């Protein structure tokens, strides 16, 4: 039986899943790291994601060495990874990751990149192969479902890709990790999603000392 389609993101307390958009090449270029706008973006992003960096699973998955924190946050991060049989992402997220991921990319499953520009599959050590899909989000999801088998498909991001899948009614459930930070401005998760087409039911709420994990199922109105 086919698994679920889901996404999981970290969100600031005032509703943003990323700071204001900046060019990918600026974030990862030597010149960009000295740009005040880029440095501010990196500081905000690091503050938003601070809950995950100390986790044992995070350190293991990125091969950063032994040790790390265990507990609720670690269990949730590990469970998210273990349920995922394939991922879907947008081209902007892939472009950023291609510049920043280690040689052994952290997915270890097939990843389907929604893009307008074709490219041969890109195989990485550790089981990750990126496939580039040029005929739309539904085609990417169909291919991801087939690759995932009875495991789940994760819509990895970014915001625009998640919004497109939500608005098309193709997401079964999602989780938001609510972090105690304020951005004031940035990229909102639910921009461009028609609220009249989406009904939500909260199914879980788990709080640690750092963040609160909220899980929802979705249905069409």
Short mmCIF file of C-alpha atoms in Angstrom, two decimals:
data_model
loop_
_atom_site.label_atom_id
_atom_site.label_comp_id
_atom_site.label_asym_id
_atom_site.label_seq_id
_atom_site.Cartn_x
_atom_site.Cartn_y
_atom_site.Cartn_z
CA UNK A 1 0.00 0.00 0.00
CA UNK A 2 1.34 3.44 -0.95
CA UNK A 3 2.66 5.61 1.85
CA UNK A 4 1.68 9.16 2.73
CA UNK A 5 2.81 12.44 1.20
CA UNK A 6 4.04 14.82 3.88
CA UNK A 7 6.33 17.71 4.65
CA UNK A 8 8.01 18.94 7.82
CA UNK A 9 9.40 22.42 8.33
CA UNK A 10 10.63 24.69 11.09
CA UNK A 11 8.70 27.95 11.49
CA UNK A 12 9.34 31.12 13.46
CA UNK A 13 6.81 32.10 16.09
CA UNK A 14 5.52 34.87 13.81
CA UNK A 15 4.91 32.50 10.90
CA UNK A 16 7.99 32.51 8.65
CA UNK A 17 9.82 29.40 7.44
CA UNK A 18 12.79 31.33 6.04
CA UNK A 19 14.20 34.86 6.16
CA UNK A 20 13.78 37.24 3.26
CA UNK A 21 14.92 35.68 -0.01
CA UNK A 22 18.51 36.29 -1.08
CA UNK A 23 20.31 34.93 -4.17
CA UNK A 24 21.69 31.44 -3.61
CA UNK A 25 25.03 32.34 -5.15
CA UNK A 26 25.42 35.22 -2.66
CA UNK A 27 24.88 32.97 0.36
CA UNK A 28 27.55 30.50 -0.66
CA UNK A 29 30.12 32.75 -2.33
CA UNK A 30 33.19 34.07 -0.46
CA UNK A 31 32.12 37.63 -1.31
CA UNK A 32 28.56 37.03 -0.12
CA UNK A 33 29.68 35.96 3.33
CA UNK A 34 30.96 39.48 3.90
CA UNK A 35 27.71 41.09 2.73
CA UNK A 36 25.69 42.44 5.71
CA UNK A 37 22.41 41.26 4.15
CA UNK A 38 23.72 37.74 3.65
CA UNK A 39 25.26 37.62 7.12
CA UNK A 40 21.95 38.71 8.63
CA UNK A 41 20.14 36.01 6.60
CA UNK A 42 22.56 33.31 7.80
CA UNK A 43 22.22 34.44 11.41
CA UNK A 44 18.41 34.26 11.25
CA UNK A 45 18.46 30.88 9.51
CA UNK A 46 20.88 29.48 12.08
CA UNK A 47 18.72 30.76 14.93
CA UNK A 48 15.61 29.16 13.41
CA UNK A 49 17.31 25.78 12.98
CA UNK A 50 19.29 25.87 16.23
CA UNK A 51 17.18 23.10 17.78
CA UNK A 52 18.42 20.49 15.30
CA UNK A 53 22.18 21.12 15.32
CA UNK A 54 22.97 19.45 18.69
CA UNK A 55 20.94 16.30 17.95
CA UNK A 56 22.62 12.92 17.83
CA UNK A 57 20.74 11.99 14.65
CA UNK A 58 21.79 15.22 12.89
CA UNK A 59 25.43 14.57 13.72
CA UNK A 60 25.21 10.94 12.62
CA UNK A 61 23.42 11.71 9.34
CA UNK A 62 25.95 14.37 8.31
CA UNK A 63 28.88 12.31 9.64
CA UNK A 64 29.94 15.03 12.08
CA UNK A 65 31.17 12.59 14.68
CA UNK A 66 29.85 10.69 17.66
CA UNK A 67 27.72 12.04 20.46
CA UNK A 68 24.89 14.53 20.42
CA UNK A 69 21.67 15.02 22.31
CA UNK A 70 18.92 12.44 22.55
CA UNK A 71 15.32 12.84 23.63
CA UNK A 72 12.09 14.02 22.00
CA UNK A 73 13.59 16.30 19.33
CA UNK A 74 16.10 13.63 18.31
CA UNK A 75 13.40 10.95 18.15
CA UNK A 76 11.22 13.13 15.90
CA UNK A 77 14.11 14.00 13.58
CA UNK A 78 15.07 10.33 13.27
CA UNK A 79 11.47 9.19 12.70
CA UNK A 80 11.04 11.77 9.92
CA UNK A 81 14.10 10.40 8.17
CA UNK A 82 13.17 6.74 8.66
CA UNK A 83 9.64 7.11 7.25
CA UNK A 84 10.89 8.76 4.05
CA UNK A 85 11.35 6.53 1.02
CA UNK A 86 11.84 9.34 -1.51
CA UNK A 87 11.82 13.14 -1.53
CA UNK A 88 10.62 15.90 -3.86
CA UNK A 89 12.14 19.37 -3.94
CA UNK A 90 12.18 22.49 -6.06
CA UNK A 91 15.11 23.60 -8.19
CA UNK A 92 16.01 26.52 -5.93
CA UNK A 93 16.43 24.21 -2.95
CA UNK A 94 18.51 21.84 -5.03
CA UNK A 95 20.74 24.66 -6.28
CA UNK A 96 21.40 25.75 -2.69
CA UNK A 97 22.03 22.20 -1.59
CA UNK A 98 24.37 21.40 -4.44
CA UNK A 99 26.60 24.17 -3.12
CA UNK A 100 26.31 23.26 0.56
CA UNK A 101 25.63 19.53 1.05
CA UNK A 102 28.56 17.23 1.76
CA UNK A 103 29.60 14.75 -0.91
CA UNK A 104 27.36 12.19 0.77
CA UNK A 105 24.10 14.14 0.58
CA UNK A 106 21.88 13.69 3.68
CA UNK A 107 18.87 12.02 1.98
CA UNK A 108 20.12 8.47 1.23
CA UNK A 109 17.06 7.88 -0.97
CA UNK A 110 15.96 9.01 -4.45
CA UNK A 111 15.20 12.75 -4.73
CA UNK A 112 13.04 14.17 -7.52
CA UNK A 113 13.76 17.80 -8.41
CA UNK A 114 10.94 19.82 -10.01
CA UNK A 115 12.59 21.99 -12.64
CA UNK A 116 12.24 23.53 -16.08
CA UNK A 117 15.74 22.46 -17.11
CA UNK A 118 16.52 18.81 -17.79
CA UNK A 119 19.68 17.13 -16.54
CA UNK A 120 20.97 13.58 -16.27
CA UNK A 121 20.45 11.90 -12.89
CA UNK A 122 23.13 12.87 -10.37
CA UNK A 123 24.20 9.97 -8.16
CA UNK A 124 25.94 10.68 -4.88
CA UNK A 125 27.68 8.36 -2.42
CA UNK A 126 25.46 6.93 0.30
CA UNK A 127 22.36 6.15 -1.76
CA UNK A 128 21.12 9.57 -2.86
CA UNK A 129 20.33 10.02 -6.56
CA UNK A 130 18.80 13.27 -7.81
CA UNK A 131 16.37 12.94 -10.72
CA UNK A 132 15.30 16.05 -12.62
CA UNK A 133 11.61 16.22 -13.57
CA UNK A 134 10.52 18.74 -16.18
CA UNK A 135 6.84 17.82 -16.60
CA UNK A 136 5.33 19.14 -13.40
CA UNK A 137 4.69 18.45 -9.73
CA UNK A 138 2.31 15.52 -10.28
CA UNK A 139 4.82 13.68 -12.45
CA UNK A 140 7.52 14.22 -9.83
CA UNK A 141 5.20 12.88 -7.13
CA UNK A 142 4.22 9.83 -9.20
CA UNK A 143 7.88 8.97 -9.71
CA UNK A 144 8.65 9.54 -6.05
CA UNK A 145 5.75 7.30 -4.98
CA UNK A 146 7.01 4.51 -7.19
CA UNK A 147 10.54 4.85 -5.82
CA UNK A 148 9.33 5.01 -2.19
CA UNK A 149 7.28 1.80 -2.35
CA UNK A 150 5.34 1.44 0.90
CA UNK A 151 7.30 4.23 2.62
CA UNK A 152 6.31 7.90 2.61
CA UNK A 153 7.20 10.70 0.20
CA UNK A 154 8.53 13.88 1.74
CA UNK A 155 8.07 17.25 0.02
CA UNK A 156 11.41 18.64 1.14
CA UNK A 157 10.95 22.24 0.01
CA UNK A 158 11.37 25.03 -0.58
CA UNK A 159 8.33 27.11 0.30
CA UNK A 160 7.05 27.55 -3.26
CA UNK A 161 7.18 23.80 -3.95
CA UNK A 162 5.41 22.95 -0.69
CA UNK A 163 2.73 25.55 -1.44
CA UNK A 164 2.11 24.12 -4.90
CA UNK A 165 1.60 20.62 -3.52
CA UNK A 166 -0.64 21.91 -0.73
CA UNK A 167 -2.77 23.98 -3.10
CA UNK A 168 -3.14 21.00 -5.44
CA UNK A 169 -4.47 18.86 -2.58
CA UNK A 170 -1.57 16.40 -2.85
CA UNK A 171 -0.34 16.52 0.77
CA UNK A 172 -1.74 14.07 3.33
CA UNK A 173 -0.16 15.49 6.46
CA UNK A 174 2.50 17.90 7.63
CA UNK A 175 4.40 18.89 10.74
CA UNK A 176 5.58 22.31 11.85
CA UNK A 177 8.36 22.69 14.37
CA UNK A 178 7.59 26.01 16.01
CA UNK A 179 10.77 27.76 17.16
CA UNK A 180 10.79 30.64 19.69
CA UNK A 181 12.28 33.21 17.31
CA UNK A 182 10.79 36.24 15.57
CA UNK A 183 11.70 37.24 12.00
CA UNK A 184 9.39 40.18 11.36
CA UNK A 185 9.56 39.48 7.63
CA UNK A 186 10.47 36.61 5.35
CA UNK A 187 8.88 33.70 3.49
CA UNK A 188 5.56 32.51 4.88
CA UNK A 189 4.60 28.86 4.60
CA UNK A 190 0.99 29.36 3.56
CA UNK A 191 1.32 32.25 1.11
CA UNK A 192 -0.39 31.45 -2.22
CA UNK A 193 -2.37 28.56 -0.68
CA UNK A 194 -6.16 28.93 -1.10
CA UNK A 195 -7.60 28.59 2.44
CA UNK A 196 -11.05 27.80 1.04
CA UNK A 197 -9.73 24.56 -0.46
CA UNK A 198 -7.89 23.16 2.56
CA UNK A 199 -9.23 21.75 5.85
CA UNK A 200 -6.81 20.87 8.66
CA UNK A 201 -7.05 18.59 11.69
CA UNK A 202 -4.42 18.73 14.43
CA UNK A 203 -3.36 15.21 15.36
CA UNK A 204 -0.34 15.73 17.63
CA UNK A 205 1.40 18.36 19.72
CA UNK A 206 4.79 17.53 21.26
CA UNK A 207 6.83 20.09 23.18
CA UNK A 208 10.48 19.92 24.15
CA UNK A 209 12.49 22.53 26.05
CA UNK A 210 13.47 24.16 22.73
CA UNK A 211 10.55 23.85 20.28
CA UNK A 212 6.99 22.61 19.79
CA UNK A 213 6.18 20.02 17.13
CA UNK A 214 2.68 20.30 15.64
CA UNK A 215 1.23 17.68 13.27
CA UNK A 216 -1.80 18.12 11.02
CA UNK A 217 -3.69 16.02 8.51
CA UNK A 218 -5.21 17.68 5.46
CA UNK A 219 -8.43 17.27 3.51
CA UNK A 220 -10.11 19.08 0.66
CA UNK A 221 -13.05 21.29 1.58
#
